[in-house]
Short mmCIF file of C-alpha atoms in Angstrom, two decimals:
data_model
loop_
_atom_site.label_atom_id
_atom_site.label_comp_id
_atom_site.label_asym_id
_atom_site.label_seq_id
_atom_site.Cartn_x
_atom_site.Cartn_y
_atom_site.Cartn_z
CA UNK A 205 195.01 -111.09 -193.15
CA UNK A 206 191.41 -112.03 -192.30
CA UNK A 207 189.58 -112.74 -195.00
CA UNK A 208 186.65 -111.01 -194.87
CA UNK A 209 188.32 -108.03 -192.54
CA UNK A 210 185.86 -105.38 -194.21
CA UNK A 211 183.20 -107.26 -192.62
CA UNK A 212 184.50 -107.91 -189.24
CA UNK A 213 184.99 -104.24 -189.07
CA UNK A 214 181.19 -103.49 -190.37
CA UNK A 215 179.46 -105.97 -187.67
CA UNK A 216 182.43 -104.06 -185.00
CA UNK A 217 180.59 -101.08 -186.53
CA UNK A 218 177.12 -101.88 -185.80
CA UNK A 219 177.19 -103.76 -182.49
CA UNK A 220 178.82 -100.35 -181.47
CA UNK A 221 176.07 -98.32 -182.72
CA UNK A 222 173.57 -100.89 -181.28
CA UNK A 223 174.84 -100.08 -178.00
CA UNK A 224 175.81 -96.59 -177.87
CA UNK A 225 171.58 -96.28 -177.79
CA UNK A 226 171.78 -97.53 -174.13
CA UNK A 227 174.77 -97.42 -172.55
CA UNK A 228 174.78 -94.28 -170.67
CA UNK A 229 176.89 -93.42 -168.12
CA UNK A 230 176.58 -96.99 -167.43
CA UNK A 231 179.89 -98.86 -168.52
CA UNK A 232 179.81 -102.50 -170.22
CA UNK A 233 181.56 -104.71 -168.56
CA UNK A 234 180.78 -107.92 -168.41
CA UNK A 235 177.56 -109.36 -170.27
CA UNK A 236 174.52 -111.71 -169.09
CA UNK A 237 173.36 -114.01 -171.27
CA UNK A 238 176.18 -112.50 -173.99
CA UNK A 239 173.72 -109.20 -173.20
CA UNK A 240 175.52 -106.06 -172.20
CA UNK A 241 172.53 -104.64 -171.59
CA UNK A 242 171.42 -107.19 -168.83
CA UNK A 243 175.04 -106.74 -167.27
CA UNK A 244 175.79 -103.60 -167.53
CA UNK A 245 176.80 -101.78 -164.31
CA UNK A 246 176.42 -98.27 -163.20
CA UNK A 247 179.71 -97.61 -161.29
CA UNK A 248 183.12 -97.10 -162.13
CA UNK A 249 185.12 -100.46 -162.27
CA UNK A 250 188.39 -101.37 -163.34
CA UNK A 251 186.76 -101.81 -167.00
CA UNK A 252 185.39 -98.64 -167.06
CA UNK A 253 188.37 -97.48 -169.95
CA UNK A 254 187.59 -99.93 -172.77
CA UNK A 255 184.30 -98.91 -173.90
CA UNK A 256 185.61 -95.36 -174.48
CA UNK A 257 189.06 -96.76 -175.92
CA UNK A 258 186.75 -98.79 -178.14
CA UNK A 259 184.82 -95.75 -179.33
CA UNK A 260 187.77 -93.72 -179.90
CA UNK A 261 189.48 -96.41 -182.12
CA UNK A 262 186.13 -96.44 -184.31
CA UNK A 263 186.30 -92.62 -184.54
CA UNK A 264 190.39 -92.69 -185.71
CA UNK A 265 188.77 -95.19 -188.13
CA UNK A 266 185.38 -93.57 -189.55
CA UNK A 267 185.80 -90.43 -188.03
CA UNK A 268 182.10 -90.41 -186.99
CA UNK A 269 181.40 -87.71 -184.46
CA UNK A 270 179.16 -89.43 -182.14
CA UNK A 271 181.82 -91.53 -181.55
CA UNK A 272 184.05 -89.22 -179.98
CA UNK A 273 181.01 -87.39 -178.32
CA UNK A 274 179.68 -90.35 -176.68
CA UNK A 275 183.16 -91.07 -175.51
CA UNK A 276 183.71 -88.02 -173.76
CA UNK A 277 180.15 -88.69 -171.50
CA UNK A 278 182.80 -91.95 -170.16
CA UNK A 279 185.42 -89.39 -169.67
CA UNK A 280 183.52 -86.44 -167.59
CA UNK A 281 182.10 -89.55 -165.71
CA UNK A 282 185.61 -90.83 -164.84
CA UNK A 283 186.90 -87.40 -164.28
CA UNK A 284 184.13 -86.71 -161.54
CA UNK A 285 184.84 -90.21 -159.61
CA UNK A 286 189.06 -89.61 -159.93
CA UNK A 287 188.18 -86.29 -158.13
CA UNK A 288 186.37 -88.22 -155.69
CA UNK A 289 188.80 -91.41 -155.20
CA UNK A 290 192.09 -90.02 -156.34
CA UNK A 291 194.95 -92.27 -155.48
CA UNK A 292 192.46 -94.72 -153.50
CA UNK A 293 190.85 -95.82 -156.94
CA UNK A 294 193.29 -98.72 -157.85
CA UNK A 295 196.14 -99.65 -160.22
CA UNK A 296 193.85 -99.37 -163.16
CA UNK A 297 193.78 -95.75 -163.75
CA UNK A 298 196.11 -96.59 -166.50
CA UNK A 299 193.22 -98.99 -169.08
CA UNK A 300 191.05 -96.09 -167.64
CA UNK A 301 192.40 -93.07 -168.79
CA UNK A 302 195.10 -93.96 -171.06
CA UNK A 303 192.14 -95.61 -173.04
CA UNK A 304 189.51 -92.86 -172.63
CA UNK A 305 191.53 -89.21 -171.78
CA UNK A 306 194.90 -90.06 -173.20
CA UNK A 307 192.79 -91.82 -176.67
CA UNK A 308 190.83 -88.30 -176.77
CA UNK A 309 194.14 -86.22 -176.50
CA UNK A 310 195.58 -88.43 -179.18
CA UNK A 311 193.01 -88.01 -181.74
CA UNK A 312 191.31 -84.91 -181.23
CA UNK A 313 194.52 -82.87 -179.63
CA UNK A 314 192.18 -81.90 -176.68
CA UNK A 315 194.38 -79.97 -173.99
CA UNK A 316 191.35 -80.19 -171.13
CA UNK A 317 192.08 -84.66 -171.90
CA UNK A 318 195.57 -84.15 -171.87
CA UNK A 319 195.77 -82.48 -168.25
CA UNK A 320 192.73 -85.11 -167.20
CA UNK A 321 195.21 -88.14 -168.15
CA UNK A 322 198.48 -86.65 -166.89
CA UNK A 323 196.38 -86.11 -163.20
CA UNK A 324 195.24 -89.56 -163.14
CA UNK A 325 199.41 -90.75 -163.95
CA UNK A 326 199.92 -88.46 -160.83
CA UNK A 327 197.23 -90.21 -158.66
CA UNK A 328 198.47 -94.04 -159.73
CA UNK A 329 202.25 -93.01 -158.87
CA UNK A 330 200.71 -92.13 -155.68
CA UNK A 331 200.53 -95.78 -155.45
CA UNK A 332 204.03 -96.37 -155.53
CA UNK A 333 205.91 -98.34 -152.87
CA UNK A 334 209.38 -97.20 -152.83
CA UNK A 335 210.84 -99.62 -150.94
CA UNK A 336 209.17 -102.51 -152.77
CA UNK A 337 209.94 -100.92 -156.01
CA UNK A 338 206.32 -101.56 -157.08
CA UNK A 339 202.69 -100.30 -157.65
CA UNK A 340 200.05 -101.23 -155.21
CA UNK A 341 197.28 -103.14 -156.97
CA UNK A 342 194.39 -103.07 -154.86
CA UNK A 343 192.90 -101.03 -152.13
CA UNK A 344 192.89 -97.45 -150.24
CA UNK A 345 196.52 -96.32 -149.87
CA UNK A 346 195.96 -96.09 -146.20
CA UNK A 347 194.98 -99.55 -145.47
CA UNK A 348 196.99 -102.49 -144.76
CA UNK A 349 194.66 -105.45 -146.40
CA UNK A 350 196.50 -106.38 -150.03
CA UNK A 351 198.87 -103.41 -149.23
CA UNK A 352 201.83 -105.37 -150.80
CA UNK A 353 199.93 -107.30 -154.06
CA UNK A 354 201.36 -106.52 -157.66
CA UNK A 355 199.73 -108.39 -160.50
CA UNK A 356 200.61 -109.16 -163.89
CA UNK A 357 197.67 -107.07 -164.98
CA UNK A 358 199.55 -103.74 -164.41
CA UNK A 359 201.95 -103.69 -167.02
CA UNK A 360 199.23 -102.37 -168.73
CA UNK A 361 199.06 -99.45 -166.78
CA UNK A 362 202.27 -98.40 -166.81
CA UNK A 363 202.13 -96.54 -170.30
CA UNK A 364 200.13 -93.96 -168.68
CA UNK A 365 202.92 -93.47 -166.64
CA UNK A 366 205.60 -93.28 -169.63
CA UNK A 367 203.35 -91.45 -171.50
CA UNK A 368 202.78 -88.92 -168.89
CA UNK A 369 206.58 -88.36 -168.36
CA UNK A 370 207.32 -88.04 -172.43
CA UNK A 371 204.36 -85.24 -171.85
CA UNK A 372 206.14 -83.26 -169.58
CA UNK A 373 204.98 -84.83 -166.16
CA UNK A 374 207.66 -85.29 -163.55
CA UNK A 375 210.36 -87.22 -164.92
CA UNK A 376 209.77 -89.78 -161.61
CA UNK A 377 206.78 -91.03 -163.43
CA UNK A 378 209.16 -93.02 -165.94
CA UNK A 379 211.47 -94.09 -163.29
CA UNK A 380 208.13 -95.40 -160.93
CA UNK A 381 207.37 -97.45 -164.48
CA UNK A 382 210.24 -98.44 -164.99
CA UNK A 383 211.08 -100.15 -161.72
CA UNK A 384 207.74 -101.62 -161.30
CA UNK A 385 208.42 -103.23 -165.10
CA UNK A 386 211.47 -104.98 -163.44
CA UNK A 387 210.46 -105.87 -159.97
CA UNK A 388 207.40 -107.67 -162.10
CA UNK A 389 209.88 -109.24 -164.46
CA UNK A 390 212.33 -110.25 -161.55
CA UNK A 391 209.03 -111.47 -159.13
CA UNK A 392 206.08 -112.25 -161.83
CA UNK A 393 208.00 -114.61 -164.43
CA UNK A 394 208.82 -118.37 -163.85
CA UNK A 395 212.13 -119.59 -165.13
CA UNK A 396 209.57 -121.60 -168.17
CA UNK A 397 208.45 -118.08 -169.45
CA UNK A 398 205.01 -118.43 -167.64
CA UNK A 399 204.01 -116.39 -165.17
CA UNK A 400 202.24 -115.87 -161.82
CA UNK A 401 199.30 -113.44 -161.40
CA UNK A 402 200.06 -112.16 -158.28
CA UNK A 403 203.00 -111.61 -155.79
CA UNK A 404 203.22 -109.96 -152.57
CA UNK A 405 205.76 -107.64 -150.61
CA UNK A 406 206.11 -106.61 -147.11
CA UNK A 407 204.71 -103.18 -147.62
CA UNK A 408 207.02 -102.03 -144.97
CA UNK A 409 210.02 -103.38 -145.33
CA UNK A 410 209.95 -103.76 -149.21
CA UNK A 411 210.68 -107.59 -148.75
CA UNK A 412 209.23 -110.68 -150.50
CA UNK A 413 206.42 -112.92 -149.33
CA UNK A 414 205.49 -115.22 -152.06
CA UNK A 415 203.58 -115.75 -155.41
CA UNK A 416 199.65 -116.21 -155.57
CA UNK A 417 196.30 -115.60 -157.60
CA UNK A 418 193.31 -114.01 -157.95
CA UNK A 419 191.67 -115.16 -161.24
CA UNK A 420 193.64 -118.31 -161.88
CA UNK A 421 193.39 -122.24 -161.11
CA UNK A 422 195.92 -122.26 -158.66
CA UNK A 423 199.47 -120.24 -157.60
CA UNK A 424 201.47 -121.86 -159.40
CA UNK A 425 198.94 -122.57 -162.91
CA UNK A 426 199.37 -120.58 -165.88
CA UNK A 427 196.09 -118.21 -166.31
CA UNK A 428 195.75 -117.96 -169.68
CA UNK A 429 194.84 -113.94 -169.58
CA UNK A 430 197.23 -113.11 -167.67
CA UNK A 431 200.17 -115.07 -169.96
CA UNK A 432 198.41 -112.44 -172.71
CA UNK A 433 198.46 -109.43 -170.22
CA UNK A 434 202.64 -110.00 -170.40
CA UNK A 435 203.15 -110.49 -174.07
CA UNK A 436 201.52 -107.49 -174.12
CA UNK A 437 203.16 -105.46 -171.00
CA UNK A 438 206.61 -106.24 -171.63
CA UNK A 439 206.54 -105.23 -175.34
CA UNK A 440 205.08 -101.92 -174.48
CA UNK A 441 207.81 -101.80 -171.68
CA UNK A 442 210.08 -102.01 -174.37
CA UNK A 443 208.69 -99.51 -176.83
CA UNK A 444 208.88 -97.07 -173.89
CA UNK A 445 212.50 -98.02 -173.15
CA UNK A 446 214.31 -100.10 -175.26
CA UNK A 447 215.60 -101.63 -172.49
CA UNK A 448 216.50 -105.26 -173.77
CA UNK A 449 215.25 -107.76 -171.25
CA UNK A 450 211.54 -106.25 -171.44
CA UNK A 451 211.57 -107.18 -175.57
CA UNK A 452 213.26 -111.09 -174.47
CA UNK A 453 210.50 -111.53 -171.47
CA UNK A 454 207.69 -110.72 -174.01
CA UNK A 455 209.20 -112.79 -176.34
CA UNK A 456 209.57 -115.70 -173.75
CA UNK A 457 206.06 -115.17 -172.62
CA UNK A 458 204.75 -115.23 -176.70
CA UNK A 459 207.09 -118.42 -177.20
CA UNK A 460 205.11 -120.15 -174.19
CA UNK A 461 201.48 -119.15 -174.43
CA UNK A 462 201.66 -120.53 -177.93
CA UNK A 463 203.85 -123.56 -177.00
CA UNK A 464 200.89 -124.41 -174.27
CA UNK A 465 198.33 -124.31 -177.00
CA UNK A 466 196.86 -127.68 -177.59
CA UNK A 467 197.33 -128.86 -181.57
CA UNK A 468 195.09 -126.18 -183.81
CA UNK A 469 194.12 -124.94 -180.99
CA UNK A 470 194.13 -120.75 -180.81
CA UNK A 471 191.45 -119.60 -178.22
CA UNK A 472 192.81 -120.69 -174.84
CA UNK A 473 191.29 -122.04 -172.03
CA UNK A 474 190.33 -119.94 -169.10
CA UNK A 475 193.67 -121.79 -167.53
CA UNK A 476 196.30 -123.83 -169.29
CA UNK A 477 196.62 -126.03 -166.04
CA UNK A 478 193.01 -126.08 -165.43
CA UNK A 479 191.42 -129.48 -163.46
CA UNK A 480 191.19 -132.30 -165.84
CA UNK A 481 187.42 -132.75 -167.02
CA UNK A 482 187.13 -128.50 -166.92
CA UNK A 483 187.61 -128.62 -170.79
CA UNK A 484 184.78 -126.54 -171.64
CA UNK A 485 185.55 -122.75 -170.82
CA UNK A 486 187.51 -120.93 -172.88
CA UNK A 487 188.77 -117.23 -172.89
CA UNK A 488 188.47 -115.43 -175.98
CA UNK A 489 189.07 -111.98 -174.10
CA UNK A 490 192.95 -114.23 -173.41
CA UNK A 491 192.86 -114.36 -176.96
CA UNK A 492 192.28 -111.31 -178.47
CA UNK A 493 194.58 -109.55 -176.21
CA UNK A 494 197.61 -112.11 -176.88
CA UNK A 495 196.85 -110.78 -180.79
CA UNK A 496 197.42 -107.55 -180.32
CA UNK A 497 200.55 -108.24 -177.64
CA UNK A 498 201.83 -110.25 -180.45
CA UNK A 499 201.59 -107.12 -183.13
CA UNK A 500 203.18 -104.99 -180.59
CA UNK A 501 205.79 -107.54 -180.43
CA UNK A 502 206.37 -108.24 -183.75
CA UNK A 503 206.67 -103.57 -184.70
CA UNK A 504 209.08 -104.09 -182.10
CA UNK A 505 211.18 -106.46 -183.37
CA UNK A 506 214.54 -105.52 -185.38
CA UNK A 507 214.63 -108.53 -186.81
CA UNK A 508 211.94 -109.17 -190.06
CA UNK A 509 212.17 -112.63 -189.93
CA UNK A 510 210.74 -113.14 -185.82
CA UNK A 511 208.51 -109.94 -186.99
CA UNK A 512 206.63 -112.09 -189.18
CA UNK A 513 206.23 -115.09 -187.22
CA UNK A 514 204.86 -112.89 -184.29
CA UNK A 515 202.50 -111.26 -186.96
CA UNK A 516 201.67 -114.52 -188.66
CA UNK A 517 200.70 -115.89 -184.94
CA UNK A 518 198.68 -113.01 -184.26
CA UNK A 519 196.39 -113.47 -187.38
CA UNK A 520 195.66 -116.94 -187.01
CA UNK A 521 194.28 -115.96 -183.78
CA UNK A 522 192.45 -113.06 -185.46
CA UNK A 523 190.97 -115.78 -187.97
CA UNK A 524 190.11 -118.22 -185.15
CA UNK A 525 188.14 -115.56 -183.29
CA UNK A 526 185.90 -114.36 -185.93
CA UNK A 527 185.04 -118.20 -187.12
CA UNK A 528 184.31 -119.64 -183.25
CA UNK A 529 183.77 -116.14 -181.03
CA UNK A 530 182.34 -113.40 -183.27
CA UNK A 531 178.89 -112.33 -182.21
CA UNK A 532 175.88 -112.52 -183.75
CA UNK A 533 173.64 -109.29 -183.72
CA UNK A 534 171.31 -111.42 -185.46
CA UNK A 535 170.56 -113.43 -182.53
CA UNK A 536 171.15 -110.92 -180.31
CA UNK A 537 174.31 -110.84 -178.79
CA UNK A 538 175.50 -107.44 -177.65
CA UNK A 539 179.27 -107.75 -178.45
CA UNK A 540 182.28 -108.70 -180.74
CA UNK A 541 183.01 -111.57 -179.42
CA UNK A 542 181.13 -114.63 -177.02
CA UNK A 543 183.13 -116.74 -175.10
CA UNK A 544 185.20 -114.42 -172.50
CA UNK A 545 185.53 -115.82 -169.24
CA UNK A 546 186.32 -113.01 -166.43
CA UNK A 547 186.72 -114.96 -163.26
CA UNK A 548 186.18 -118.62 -162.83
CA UNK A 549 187.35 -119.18 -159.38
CA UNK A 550 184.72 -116.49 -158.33
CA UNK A 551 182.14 -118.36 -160.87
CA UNK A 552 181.51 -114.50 -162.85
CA UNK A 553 181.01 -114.38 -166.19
CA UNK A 554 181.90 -117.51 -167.18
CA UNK A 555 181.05 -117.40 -171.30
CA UNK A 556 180.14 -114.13 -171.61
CA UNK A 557 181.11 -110.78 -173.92
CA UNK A 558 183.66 -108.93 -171.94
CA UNK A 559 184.33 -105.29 -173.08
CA UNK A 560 187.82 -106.13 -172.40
CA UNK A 561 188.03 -108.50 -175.25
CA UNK A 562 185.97 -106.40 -177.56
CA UNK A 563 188.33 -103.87 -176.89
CA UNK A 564 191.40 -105.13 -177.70
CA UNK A 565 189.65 -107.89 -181.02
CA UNK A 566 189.32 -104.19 -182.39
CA UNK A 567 192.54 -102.90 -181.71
CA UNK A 568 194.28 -106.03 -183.42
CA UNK A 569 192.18 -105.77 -186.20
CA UNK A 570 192.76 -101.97 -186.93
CA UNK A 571 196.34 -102.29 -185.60
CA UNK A 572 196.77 -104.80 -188.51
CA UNK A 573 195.13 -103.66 -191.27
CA UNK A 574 195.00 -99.33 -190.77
CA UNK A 575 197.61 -99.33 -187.92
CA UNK A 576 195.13 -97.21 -185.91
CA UNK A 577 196.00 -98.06 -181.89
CA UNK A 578 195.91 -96.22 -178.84
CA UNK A 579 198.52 -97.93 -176.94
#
């Protein structure tokens, strides 16, 4: 593994304790200046999971109690804005209470999280279009603007879903996963493996309109976080179900995010079809989540052999993100890792810590080496 793992996990250790004194009820999100501080923002976004998840992994690993008890301020602040937004919040009730309420119920057995986490599953199968077969990304349930988007994003969200179902939720909740999974597979993935970040529906009639994006270079470009989101989401639809074609599309989508990799290269850029001349940005947030996809994939696997090269993948990337990404407390920077890009297009957060990507550095790294993860 890393080489000097003990040490990665000390700095994790301490940039967490650095900012645990200011964070609040204010969630990091994305930094300014690689300062969390200077970005942080006050309201509940679609990040506002990771920074708990992130705490709770540290507690399963130290079991320091301020960990879990500065978690749980993130959870009673996301409990009081799900009672006011319900449904209406968005697709990402799943990174925001699978990570924070679902994490809490995992390690501490807390009945009060478990109920908190199986409500929010209720609220994002709320979100469910029937006829489509899939789960409304964006906006209000009772408006019409994006009222037919899915994005490539949400197969993160669906474990909340099969989690909630395994729990004793309605057994619909597994079935509403389950078809999203596949109307994503059938929709999101290109015949080459790669995908599309969005797609859209008639929300009325349940047919097709077309592929699109949001974050990447263009519709039909390859956004490097999102090729990461679906190693990911598909081998977590697969633990859930065993259902074949979910383990061969994560596979497919491993085989071609590393296949699109230029030479040594292991930290993406923001887009693997970006404009020529744009060779600057990266995405280490891309990175770091394609790691920990790639572990999932390779626990799945039957076979030892694929296992390993899945593994083997995943730690080079691991290697390459603590010698050209890790942060330096020393000079500052309020993170794991520098380098994150959220959303080019929209010129945010260009190279920048993104609590995404600190989330889910850690979870490789303890998934790894102490097989501590919360998804």
């Amino acid at each position: 593994m890393v080489s000097n793992t003990v040490e990665i996990i000390r700095r994790a250790v301490k940039a967490a304790d650095y900012t645990i004194g200011y964070t609040g009820l204010q969630n990091p999100h994305v930094s300014e200046g690689y300062s969390y501080r200077k970005g942080l923002h006050g309201k509940i976004m679609w990040t506002a999971g990771f920074w708990p998840g992130l705490l709770w992994l540290l507690y399963a690993h130290g079991g320091k109690r301020e960990y879990a008890k500065q978690a749980v301020v993130f959870e009673r602040s996301l409990s009081e804005w799900l009672e006011r937004t319900g449904p209406n919040s968005g697709h990402d009730l799943g990174f925001q209470f699978y990570l924070s309420a679902k994490a809490n119920y995992q390690f501490t057995g807390d009945l009060a999280a478990r109920e908190l986490a199986l409500k929010a599953a209720g609220h994002l199968a709320q979100r469910y279009n029937e006829r489509g077969g899939f789960i409304r990304a964006w906006g209000a349930i009772d408006t019409d603007e994006d009222a037919g988007k899915i994005i490539i994003d949400c197969m993160m969200n669906l474990p909340l879903l099969f989690w909630a179902a395994q729990e004793g939720g309605e057994s619909r909740l597994h079935e509403i996963a389950l078809r999203h999974a596949h109307t994503s597979l059938s929709y999101l993935m290109r015949e080459d493996g790669t995908f599309y970040h969005t797609y859209d529906f008639n929300p009325v009639s349940g047919q097709t309109v077309g592929p699109g994006t949001h974050q990447g270079h263009s519709t039909d470009s390859t956004w490097s976080r999102g090729q990461a989101w679906a190693i990911y989401g598909f081998a977590l639809a697969y633990k859930h179900t065993h259902e074949p074609l979910f383990l061969e599309a994560s596979r497919k989508a491993a085989q071609k995010y590393l296949q699109l990799l230029q030479g040594d290269e292991r930290i993406p850029p923001w887009d693997f079809d970006r404009p020529q001349g744009d060779q600057t940005v990266r995405d280490s947030s891309a990175a770091a989540i394609a790691a920990a996809g790639l572990l999932e994939l390779a626990q799945q696997e039957s076979s030892m052999s694929n296992a390993k090269v899945w593994a083997t993948h995943a730690r080079r990337m691991l290697e390459a993100l603590e010698a050209e990404c890790a942060c330096s407390l020393e000079d500052g920077q309020e993170g794991l890792l520098i380098e994150g890009c959220y959303h080019y297009p929209a010129g945010k957060g260009k190279i920048e810590c993104t609590s995404w990507g600190d989330y889910f550095y850690l979870e490789a790294l303890f998934k790894e080496n102490e097989g501590i993860s919360i998804y």
